[in-house]
Short mmCIF file of C-alpha atoms in Angstrom, two decimals:
data_model
loop_
_atom_site.label_atom_id
_atom_site.label_comp_id
_atom_site.label_asym_id
_atom_site.label_seq_id
_atom_site.Cartn_x
_atom_site.Cartn_y
_atom_site.Cartn_z
CA UNK H 1 78.53 139.42 4.67
CA UNK H 2 76.59 136.91 6.59
CA UNK H 3 73.51 135.06 5.32
CA UNK H 4 71.31 136.74 7.99
CA UNK H 5 72.54 140.09 6.87
CA UNK H 6 71.80 139.40 3.24
CA UNK H 7 68.33 137.98 3.98
CA UNK H 8 67.66 141.18 5.92
CA UNK H 9 68.55 143.62 3.22
CA UNK H 10 66.88 141.60 0.52
CA UNK H 11 63.70 141.42 2.52
CA UNK H 12 63.95 145.20 3.40
CA UNK H 13 64.36 146.17 -0.25
CA UNK H 14 61.61 143.85 -1.51
CA UNK H 15 59.17 145.55 0.92
CA UNK H 16 60.28 149.01 0.15
CA UNK H 17 58.45 151.72 -1.75
CA UNK H 18 59.84 151.66 -5.42
CA UNK H 19 59.97 155.52 -5.54
CA UNK H 20 61.85 155.76 -2.31
CA UNK H 21 64.45 153.14 -3.39
CA UNK H 22 64.93 154.83 -6.68
CA UNK H 23 65.47 158.20 -4.97
CA UNK H 24 67.88 156.83 -2.32
CA UNK H 25 69.91 154.72 -4.78
CA UNK H 26 70.28 157.54 -7.26
CA UNK H 27 72.32 156.96 -10.36
CA UNK H 28 72.92 153.23 -11.11
CA UNK H 29 76.37 151.79 -11.47
CA UNK H 30 77.25 150.03 -14.76
CA UNK H 31 75.74 146.58 -14.74
CA UNK H 32 74.70 143.84 -17.01
CA UNK H 33 71.49 141.68 -16.71
CA UNK H 34 72.37 138.18 -15.78
CA UNK H 35 68.68 137.54 -15.98
CA UNK H 36 66.41 140.30 -17.22
CA UNK H 37 63.49 141.28 -15.00
CA UNK H 38 60.70 138.84 -15.21
CA UNK H 39 57.27 139.11 -13.71
CA UNK H 40 55.55 135.95 -12.48
CA UNK H 41 53.53 134.57 -9.71
CA UNK H 42 54.39 133.03 -6.29
CA UNK H 43 51.84 130.72 -4.82
CA UNK H 44 51.32 131.88 -1.22
CA UNK H 45 50.71 129.12 1.24
CA UNK H 46 49.01 129.03 4.68
CA UNK H 47 48.50 126.41 7.30
CA UNK H 48 45.21 124.87 8.27
CA UNK H 49 44.36 126.21 11.74
CA UNK H 50 47.29 128.61 11.54
CA UNK H 51 49.84 125.90 12.52
CA UNK H 52 48.74 122.72 10.79
CA UNK H 53 49.19 121.25 7.29
CA UNK H 54 50.11 123.66 4.48
CA UNK H 55 47.46 124.66 1.85
CA UNK H 56 47.61 126.86 -1.24
CA UNK H 57 45.91 130.24 -0.43
CA UNK H 58 46.41 132.08 -3.66
CA UNK H 59 49.06 133.70 -5.79
CA UNK H 60 50.80 137.12 -5.61
CA UNK H 61 52.66 138.96 -8.37
CA UNK H 62 56.48 139.01 -8.06
CA UNK H 63 59.26 140.30 -10.23
CA UNK H 64 62.77 138.73 -10.21
CA UNK H 65 66.01 139.98 -11.59
CA UNK H 66 69.75 139.09 -11.46
CA UNK H 67 72.49 141.51 -12.38
CA UNK H 68 76.31 141.51 -12.57
CA UNK H 69 78.43 144.57 -11.72
CA UNK H 70 81.54 145.59 -13.43
CA UNK H 71 83.57 144.18 -10.52
CA UNK H 72 81.82 140.75 -11.01
CA UNK H 73 79.51 140.93 -8.02
CA UNK H 74 76.25 139.15 -8.76
CA UNK H 75 73.03 140.50 -7.21
CA UNK H 76 69.60 138.86 -7.06
CA UNK H 77 66.18 140.18 -6.31
CA UNK H 78 62.60 138.91 -5.83
CA UNK H 79 60.22 141.73 -5.24
CA UNK H 80 56.47 141.92 -4.77
CA UNK H 81 54.53 143.41 -7.74
CA UNK H 82 55.25 143.95 -11.46
CA UNK H 83 57.66 146.85 -11.21
CA UNK H 84 60.71 145.83 -13.35
CA UNK H 85 62.86 148.84 -12.73
CA UNK H 86 62.34 148.29 -8.92
CA UNK H 87 63.41 144.65 -9.33
CA UNK H 88 66.52 145.75 -11.24
CA UNK H 89 67.45 148.38 -8.60
CA UNK H 90 66.91 145.73 -5.84
CA UNK H 91 69.22 143.32 -7.58
CA UNK H 92 71.80 146.09 -8.13
CA UNK H 93 71.64 147.00 -4.41
CA UNK H 94 72.17 143.28 -3.54
CA UNK H 95 75.35 143.25 -5.76
CA UNK H 96 76.56 146.61 -4.32
CA UNK H 97 76.25 145.17 -0.83
CA UNK H 98 78.87 142.65 -1.77
CA UNK H 99 81.40 145.15 -3.02
CA UNK H 100 83.48 147.90 -1.44
CA UNK H 101 80.64 150.41 -1.44
CA UNK H 102 78.67 148.24 1.11
CA UNK H 103 79.08 150.54 4.13
CA UNK H 104 77.99 153.61 2.19
CA UNK H 105 74.96 151.82 0.78
CA UNK H 106 74.07 150.55 4.27
CA UNK H 107 74.18 154.11 5.62
CA UNK H 108 72.58 156.00 2.73
CA UNK H 109 70.03 153.49 1.40
CA UNK H 110 69.35 150.65 3.78
CA UNK H 111 69.24 152.66 7.01
CA UNK H 112 66.68 155.23 5.67
CA UNK H 113 64.54 152.35 4.21
CA UNK H 114 64.67 150.51 7.62
CA UNK H 115 63.68 153.80 9.36
CA UNK H 116 60.78 154.29 7.06
CA UNK H 117 59.56 150.74 7.44
CA UNK H 118 59.80 150.76 11.20
CA UNK H 119 58.00 154.14 11.38
CA UNK H 120 55.13 152.71 9.24
CA UNK H 121 54.84 149.69 11.47
CA UNK H 122 54.92 151.83 14.59
CA UNK H 123 52.13 154.12 13.19
CA UNK H 124 50.04 151.04 12.40
CA UNK H 125 50.67 149.63 15.88
CA UNK H 126 49.80 152.96 17.52
CA UNK H 127 46.54 153.27 15.66
CA UNK H 128 45.63 149.73 16.53
CA UNK H 129 46.46 150.32 20.21
CA UNK H 130 44.03 153.27 20.23
CA UNK H 131 41.28 150.86 19.21
CA UNK H 132 42.02 148.47 22.03
CA UNK H 133 39.00 147.90 24.23
CA UNK H 134 39.21 148.89 27.91
CA UNK H 135 36.59 146.89 29.71
CA UNK H 136 34.93 148.02 32.91
CA UNK H 137 32.36 146.19 34.88
CA UNK H 138 29.15 147.81 36.18
CA UNK H 139 28.19 146.67 39.72
CA UNK H 140 24.68 145.39 39.55
CA UNK H 141 22.03 144.50 42.07
CA UNK H 142 21.89 145.23 45.84
CA UNK H 143 24.40 143.87 48.35
CA UNK U 13 26.76 119.53 -33.81
CA UNK U 14 28.37 122.93 -33.90
CA UNK U 15 28.04 124.99 -37.03
CA UNK U 16 30.16 128.19 -37.57
CA UNK U 17 28.11 131.23 -38.37
CA UNK U 18 29.90 134.37 -39.36
CA UNK U 19 28.72 137.91 -38.92
CA UNK U 20 28.06 140.50 -36.28
CA UNK U 21 31.58 141.99 -36.32
CA UNK U 22 30.37 145.55 -36.84
CA UNK U 23 27.60 145.10 -34.14
CA UNK U 24 30.18 143.67 -31.80
CA UNK U 25 32.68 146.53 -32.39
CA UNK U 26 30.06 149.15 -31.95
CA UNK U 27 28.75 147.55 -28.77
CA UNK U 28 32.28 147.59 -27.29
CA UNK U 29 32.69 151.24 -28.28
CA UNK U 30 29.36 152.10 -26.53
CA UNK U 31 30.55 150.02 -23.50
CA UNK U 32 33.68 152.18 -23.33
CA UNK U 33 31.62 155.34 -23.48
CA UNK U 34 29.21 154.05 -20.80
CA UNK U 35 32.15 153.07 -18.64
CA UNK U 36 33.48 156.60 -18.71
CA UNK U 37 29.99 158.09 -17.86
CA UNK U 38 29.34 161.68 -18.00
CA UNK U 39 32.58 163.41 -19.24
CA UNK U 40 31.72 166.51 -17.17
CA UNK U 41 32.46 164.35 -14.05
CA UNK U 42 36.15 163.77 -13.37
CA UNK U 43 37.43 160.42 -14.37
CA UNK U 44 38.40 157.82 -11.67
CA UNK U 45 42.11 156.91 -11.55
CA UNK U 46 43.29 153.48 -10.75
CA UNK U 47 45.14 154.66 -7.60
CA UNK U 48 41.86 156.28 -6.45
CA UNK U 49 40.05 152.93 -6.70
CA UNK U 50 42.95 151.15 -5.01
CA UNK U 51 42.90 153.60 -2.08
CA UNK U 52 39.24 154.43 -1.72
CA UNK U 53 37.46 151.27 -2.84
CA UNK U 54 39.99 149.06 -0.98
CA UNK U 55 37.41 146.54 0.24
CA UNK U 56 36.25 145.91 -3.31
CA UNK U 57 39.88 145.63 -4.33
CA UNK U 58 40.42 143.10 -1.57
CA UNK U 59 37.45 141.00 -2.61
CA UNK U 60 38.73 140.91 -6.22
CA UNK U 61 42.16 139.82 -4.97
CA UNK U 62 40.71 137.16 -2.68
CA UNK U 63 38.40 135.59 -5.36
CA UNK U 64 40.65 136.42 -8.25
CA UNK U 65 43.23 134.43 -6.25
CA UNK U 66 45.96 136.92 -7.07
CA UNK U 67 47.34 139.48 -4.60
CA UNK U 68 48.08 142.60 -6.59
CA UNK U 69 46.12 145.75 -5.53
CA UNK U 70 46.91 147.78 -8.60
CA UNK U 71 45.74 145.04 -10.99
CA UNK U 72 42.52 144.46 -8.88
CA UNK U 73 41.75 148.19 -9.07
CA UNK U 74 42.41 148.34 -12.84
CA UNK U 75 39.98 145.30 -13.18
CA UNK U 76 37.35 147.12 -11.15
CA UNK U 77 37.66 150.16 -13.40
CA UNK U 78 37.55 148.12 -16.56
CA UNK U 79 34.51 146.08 -15.36
CA UNK U 80 32.54 149.22 -14.41
CA UNK U 81 32.44 148.03 -10.82
CA UNK U 82 31.09 144.62 -11.69
CA UNK U 83 33.20 142.59 -9.23
CA UNK U 84 32.68 139.16 -10.71
CA UNK U 85 33.66 140.51 -14.11
CA UNK U 86 36.74 141.99 -12.34
CA UNK U 87 37.53 138.76 -10.75
CA UNK U 88 37.22 137.12 -14.21
CA UNK U 89 39.77 139.59 -15.60
CA UNK U 90 42.18 138.78 -12.81
CA UNK U 91 41.72 135.03 -13.19
CA UNK U 92 42.45 135.36 -16.92
CA UNK U 93 45.56 137.53 -16.23
CA UNK U 94 46.97 135.10 -13.75
CA UNK U 95 47.06 132.32 -16.24
CA UNK U 96 49.60 134.29 -18.25
CA UNK U 97 52.01 134.46 -15.40
CA UNK U 98 54.80 131.93 -15.04
CA UNK U 99 54.86 130.31 -11.62
CA UNK U 100 58.16 131.32 -10.11
CA UNK U 101 57.82 129.53 -6.75
CA UNK U 102 55.66 128.64 -3.82
CA UNK U 103 56.09 130.53 -0.52
CA UNK U 104 56.92 129.01 2.80
CA UNK U 105 53.57 128.85 4.72
CA UNK U 106 52.91 132.32 6.14
CA UNK U 107 53.28 132.77 9.85
CA UNK U 108 50.13 134.42 11.04
CA UNK U 109 51.29 134.41 14.66
CA UNK U 110 53.85 137.12 13.72
CA UNK U 111 51.13 139.18 11.90
CA UNK U 112 51.31 142.99 12.43
CA UNK U 113 47.71 143.16 13.52
CA UNK U 114 45.41 146.05 12.74
CA UNK U 115 42.37 144.20 14.12
CA UNK U 116 42.05 141.25 16.41
CA UNK U 117 38.98 140.22 18.31
CA UNK U 118 37.89 137.15 20.15
CA UNK U 119 34.25 136.31 20.90
CA UNK U 120 35.35 133.68 23.44
CA UNK U 121 37.71 135.39 25.77
CA UNK U 122 37.20 138.94 27.05
CA UNK U 123 40.64 139.32 28.63
CA UNK U 124 42.72 137.60 25.89
CA UNK U 125 46.48 138.46 26.11
CA UNK U 126 47.07 141.05 23.54
CA UNK U 127 43.64 142.57 23.99
CA UNK U 128 40.57 143.19 21.87
CA UNK U 129 41.76 145.40 18.97
CA UNK U 130 38.83 146.76 16.97
CA UNK U 131 40.89 148.22 14.10
CA UNK U 132 39.21 149.98 11.13
CA UNK U 133 35.85 148.22 11.47
CA UNK U 134 32.25 148.89 10.45
CA UNK U 135 31.08 147.09 13.61
CA UNK U 136 29.34 149.48 16.08
CA UNK U 137 28.58 152.01 13.37
CA UNK U 138 24.97 152.90 13.13
CA UNK U 139 24.54 152.12 9.36
CA UNK U 140 23.10 155.60 8.81
CA UNK U 141 24.09 157.19 5.60
CA UNK U 142 26.76 159.73 6.26
CA UNK U 143 25.86 162.74 4.16
CA UNK U 144 29.10 164.58 5.03
CA UNK U 145 30.85 162.01 2.76
CA UNK U 146 28.86 163.53 -0.21
CA UNK U 147 30.86 166.69 0.43
CA UNK U 148 34.53 166.61 -0.06
CA UNK U 149 36.60 167.25 3.00
CA UNK U 150 39.69 166.41 4.91
CA UNK U 151 39.58 163.39 7.26
CA UNK U 152 41.32 163.98 10.67
CA UNK U 153 44.12 161.48 11.39
CA UNK U 154 43.13 158.43 13.45
CA UNK U 155 44.04 158.66 17.13
CA UNK U 156 47.10 156.78 18.35
CA UNK U 157 48.12 155.26 21.64
CA UNK U 158 51.31 153.78 23.01
CA UNK U 159 51.72 150.18 21.73
CA UNK U 160 53.99 147.31 22.53
CA UNK U 161 55.84 145.58 19.70
CA UNK U 162 55.39 142.00 20.85
CA UNK U 163 53.60 139.46 18.57
CA UNK U 164 49.93 138.93 19.39
CA UNK U 165 49.52 135.38 20.47
CA UNK U 166 46.83 133.09 18.91
CA UNK U 167 43.93 132.71 21.29
CA UNK U 168 43.38 129.12 20.36
CA UNK U 169 46.90 128.35 21.53
CA UNK U 170 45.59 128.82 25.12
CA UNK U 171 42.89 126.08 24.61
CA UNK U 172 45.50 124.01 22.88
CA UNK U 173 47.92 124.13 25.83
CA UNK U 174 45.19 122.81 28.14
CA UNK U 175 44.32 120.00 25.59
CA UNK U 176 40.75 121.34 25.33
CA UNK U 177 40.78 121.65 21.61
CA UNK U 178 42.06 119.44 18.71
CA UNK U 179 45.57 120.12 17.83
CA UNK U 180 46.61 121.63 14.38
CA UNK U 181 49.73 119.60 14.01
CA UNK U 182 52.24 121.04 11.55
CA UNK U 183 53.72 119.06 8.72
CA UNK U 184 55.66 119.86 5.55
CA UNK U 185 53.56 117.99 3.03
CA UNK U 186 53.27 119.70 -0.38
CA UNK U 187 49.61 120.59 -0.77
CA UNK U 188 47.69 119.65 -3.93
CA UNK U 189 46.94 122.70 -6.09
CA UNK U 190 43.66 122.94 -7.91
CA UNK U 191 45.05 125.48 -10.40
CA UNK U 192 47.51 122.83 -11.56
CA UNK U 193 45.56 119.59 -11.55
CA UNK U 194 41.73 119.35 -11.92
CA UNK U 195 39.91 118.98 -8.66
CA UNK U 196 39.19 115.38 -7.78
CA UNK U 197 36.80 114.23 -5.09
CA UNK U 198 37.05 113.40 -2.28
CA UNK U 199 39.35 116.36 -1.82
CA UNK U 200 41.58 116.68 1.25
CA UNK U 201 41.33 119.61 3.60
CA UNK U 202 44.10 121.55 1.80
CA UNK U 203 42.19 121.43 -1.41
CA UNK U 204 38.96 122.42 0.30
CA UNK U 205 40.61 125.34 1.97
CA UNK U 206 42.15 126.50 -1.35
CA UNK U 207 38.86 126.18 -3.03
CA UNK U 208 36.89 128.12 -0.34
CA UNK U 209 39.57 130.76 -0.14
CA UNK U 210 38.93 131.69 -3.77
CA UNK U 211 35.15 130.81 -3.64
CA UNK U 212 32.34 133.31 -4.07
CA UNK U 213 31.74 135.39 -0.98
CA UNK U 214 28.02 135.31 -1.31
CA UNK U 215 27.86 131.54 -1.93
CA UNK U 216 30.15 130.69 0.96
CA UNK U 217 28.27 133.17 3.22
CA UNK U 218 24.97 131.58 2.33
CA UNK U 219 26.30 128.07 3.13
CA UNK U 220 27.79 129.29 6.41
CA UNK U 221 24.48 130.85 7.33
CA UNK U 222 22.79 127.61 6.59
CA UNK U 223 24.89 125.80 9.22
CA UNK U 224 23.99 128.45 11.77
CA UNK U 225 20.31 127.94 10.98
CA UNK U 226 20.55 124.21 11.63
CA UNK U 227 21.72 122.58 8.46
CA UNK U 228 24.68 120.70 9.87
CA UNK U 229 24.81 122.98 12.89
CA UNK U 230 28.24 122.83 14.57
CA UNK U 231 27.92 125.66 17.18
CA UNK U 232 30.70 127.99 16.03
CA UNK U 233 32.31 130.54 18.25
CA UNK U 234 34.81 132.99 16.60
CA UNK U 235 37.67 132.12 18.79
CA UNK U 236 39.71 134.71 17.03
CA UNK U 237 39.48 137.00 14.00
CA UNK U 238 42.67 138.83 13.05
CA UNK U 239 43.50 141.12 10.18
CA UNK U 240 46.96 142.52 9.45
CA UNK U 241 50.21 142.35 7.48
CA UNK U 242 52.35 139.27 7.15
CA UNK U 243 55.65 138.83 5.44
CA UNK U 244 55.87 136.21 2.55
CA UNK U 245 58.99 134.24 2.42
CA UNK U 246 60.34 132.22 -0.48
CA UNK U 247 63.24 129.83 -0.75
CA UNK U 248 65.53 131.29 -3.45
CA UNK U 249 67.31 128.47 -5.34
CA UNK U 250 70.23 130.74 -6.43
CA UNK U 251 70.99 131.54 -2.81
CA UNK U 252 69.90 128.48 -0.95
CA UNK U 253 68.13 130.34 1.80
CA UNK U 254 64.67 131.95 2.28
CA UNK U 255 64.10 135.61 1.62
CA UNK U 256 61.11 137.95 2.25
CA UNK U 257 59.72 138.95 -1.10
CA UNK U 258 56.96 141.24 0.18
CA UNK U 259 54.13 141.81 2.65
CA UNK U 260 50.48 141.03 2.23
CA UNK U 261 47.34 141.86 4.21
CA UNK U 262 45.40 138.74 5.32
CA UNK U 263 42.29 138.05 7.32
CA UNK U 264 42.36 134.97 9.52
CA UNK U 265 39.45 133.38 11.37
CA UNK U 266 39.65 130.48 13.78
CA UNK U 267 36.43 129.05 15.10
CA UNK U 268 35.91 126.98 18.16
CA UNK U 269 33.21 124.35 17.62
CA UNK U 270 31.36 122.02 19.76
CA UNK U 271 32.33 118.27 19.71
CA UNK U 272 31.21 115.36 21.84
CA UNK U 273 34.20 113.05 21.27
CA UNK U 274 34.38 109.76 19.47
CA UNK U 275 35.78 106.32 19.98
CA UNK U 276 39.26 107.61 19.45
CA UNK U 277 39.16 111.16 20.58
CA UNK U 278 38.32 112.50 24.11
CA UNK U 279 35.60 115.24 24.23
CA UNK U 280 37.23 118.42 23.07
CA UNK U 281 36.60 121.51 20.94
CA UNK U 282 37.19 121.29 17.22
CA UNK U 283 38.35 123.92 14.72
CA UNK U 284 37.20 125.59 11.61
CA UNK U 285 39.65 127.78 9.66
CA UNK U 286 39.38 130.70 7.38
CA UNK U 287 42.21 132.62 5.71
CA UNK U 288 41.75 135.12 2.92
CA UNK U 289 43.59 137.92 1.19
CA UNK U 290 43.08 141.51 2.23
CA UNK U 291 40.57 142.79 4.75
CA UNK U 292 37.65 140.30 3.97
CA UNK U 293 36.32 139.20 7.31
CA UNK U 294 32.80 138.22 6.25
CA UNK U 295 34.48 135.73 3.77
CA UNK U 296 37.01 134.48 6.31
CA UNK U 297 34.31 133.77 8.94
CA UNK U 298 32.08 132.07 6.35
CA UNK U 299 35.03 130.06 5.18
CA UNK U 300 35.81 128.82 8.73
CA UNK U 301 32.16 127.69 9.19
CA UNK U 302 32.10 125.88 5.96
CA UNK U 303 35.44 124.30 6.47
CA UNK U 304 34.31 122.89 9.80
CA UNK U 305 30.97 121.57 8.28
CA UNK U 306 33.00 119.82 5.56
CA UNK U 307 35.18 118.01 8.18
CA UNK U 308 32.30 115.71 9.36
CA UNK U 309 33.94 112.63 8.01
CA UNK U 310 37.32 112.98 9.68
CA UNK U 311 35.67 113.87 12.90
CA UNK U 312 33.37 110.93 12.83
CA UNK U 313 30.12 112.93 12.65
CA UNK U 314 26.98 112.02 10.89
CA UNK U 315 26.23 113.20 7.34
CA UNK U 316 22.96 114.90 7.75
CA UNK U 317 22.46 115.58 4.02
CA UNK U 318 22.99 119.33 4.60
CA UNK U 319 24.42 121.19 1.66
CA UNK U 320 27.33 122.64 3.65
CA UNK U 321 28.50 119.17 4.44
CA UNK U 322 28.33 117.92 0.86
CA UNK U 323 31.82 118.39 -0.50
CA UNK U 324 30.79 117.68 -4.10
CA UNK U 325 28.02 120.32 -3.91
CA UNK U 326 30.21 123.05 -2.08
CA UNK U 327 33.46 122.66 -4.07
CA UNK U 328 31.71 122.22 -7.49
CA UNK U 329 29.60 125.34 -7.06
CA UNK U 330 31.63 127.88 -4.95
CA UNK U 331 33.70 129.20 -7.84
CA UNK U 332 31.91 132.23 -9.22
CA UNK U 333 33.90 132.23 -12.44
CA UNK U 334 33.04 128.70 -13.28
CA UNK U 335 29.52 129.45 -12.29
CA UNK U 336 29.17 132.55 -14.28
CA UNK U 337 30.87 131.13 -17.23
CA UNK U 338 28.37 128.31 -17.56
CA UNK U 339 25.41 130.37 -16.58
CA UNK U 340 26.07 133.30 -18.93
CA UNK U 341 26.98 131.08 -21.91
CA UNK U 342 23.28 130.23 -22.26
CA UNK U 343 22.62 133.85 -23.55
CA UNK U 344 25.04 133.32 -26.44
CA UNK U 345 23.77 131.93 -29.77
CA UNK U 346 22.24 128.46 -29.50
CA UNK U 347 20.37 128.85 -32.80
CA UNK U 348 21.31 125.33 -34.06
CA UNK U 349 20.60 123.51 -30.76
CA UNK U 350 17.21 125.31 -30.56
CA UNK U 351 16.48 124.55 -34.19
CA UNK U 352 16.89 120.87 -33.36
CA UNK U 353 14.56 121.09 -30.35
CA UNK U 354 12.05 122.89 -32.60
CA UNK U 355 12.19 120.16 -35.26
CA UNK U 356 11.72 117.55 -32.46
CA UNK U 357 8.73 119.11 -30.85
CA UNK U 358 7.08 119.66 -34.24
CA UNK U 359 7.58 116.03 -35.15
CA UNK U 360 6.37 114.79 -31.73
CA UNK U 361 3.26 117.07 -32.05
CA UNK U 362 2.56 115.93 -35.50
CA UNK U 363 2.69 112.27 -34.39
CA UNK U 364 0.47 113.10 -31.40
CA UNK U 365 -2.10 114.80 -33.58
CA UNK U 366 -2.03 111.91 -36.05
CA UNK U 367 -2.71 109.40 -33.16
CA UNK U 368 -5.60 111.57 -32.00
CA UNK U 369 -7.12 111.67 -35.48
CA UNK U 370 -6.72 107.93 -35.93
CA UNK U 371 -8.53 107.33 -32.52
CA UNK U 372 -11.48 109.47 -33.65
#
């Protein structure tokens, strides 16, 4: 497990649809809550001029959770919104990815989530592309 | 002096019961669900998130339902709710250059790399009522076209590269937060931007318009307006590395403004900046114009006395929850205050009449 890997799956799960994650993950393995799901706010920052000094834009709701599996793997999750079961599932997934079921989870849960996310992004891009202006110039006056 | 007066409980309870009934409206008409508001009144939801200063479309939709569509009341509900949330973290500054854009236009460069992407806009509609919407029906899917997956570059970056515009130099300072410490003046640009981002759209629009009409005119062009999804990344202390916690929709406006140069700066364009939650472009453009007007001091410009340049005036009055709180409180009982005024005017009048009589 590399850090890049873990960042990727945690981000993917945080952005995923709660219903879809619940469906793909199915029955949850035995786990204990190292930190029960808690909803709070994250202050979102921007930069003046897009690239300059940071400023506080406003908050977003976030739910975090930490779990421990029977094998001792500890999973963490920070997910957008107030859905506590979603945060718990995300933390369980993070823990599962550190155990011997990692490959199966990658194939059966992460891969479909990633496909869904990239399809959504592609659809958005394609709709945006259809609204791209094609300029043409009218020839004016006499030559 | 404040005197507690009791009473009115039954009247208040009954008023609230009637409010609930009025909110529901005619029971023969199907009730609105929160997801319906979230999906079909999405620009109202966006405004409530932007000015409520909390990104959560479900909560904003709920607030709109509860407030019977009174958006300032909905923003009030969101502001009250956000005070109950523990602050878990602050995000790393969002990277708007890697935005998944649904709209991106420039009023300054026709052939900007990445193109002019109109997105789901009201621009170029005829503003004629569409009576087909009064009948329920299916909407055809929006057309698609082949797209590339590269990031859309910031247009002001091209001016920046040629040194024609002031630079927006990055730093990693921790910005002051007006939700944590009371706003003190003079405020730095970070505090001004935070205040404007949550400020009332109508108020900020009016101020921006005043700059266009000549009160602190600064000749703004919309260098770029973009709307789209960005990832929000937070450093997780348990892990020691940053993780994406979600995705939010933002509107960003960068203006290019005239500037003649100063003793220390060569002649170059200057910038105004607007960034807001959701698809809220009127607000983002207004914010950029007012941000630029408020920068007169750091750019060595004259203070012309225009309201949009007056930081105290702008920042103290742009928050619609503060404004409505103070404005609407004057309709609540002031019986004792008024009693005192009444006593005073009676005694003053009595003295005045006595003087008149004495003079005769």
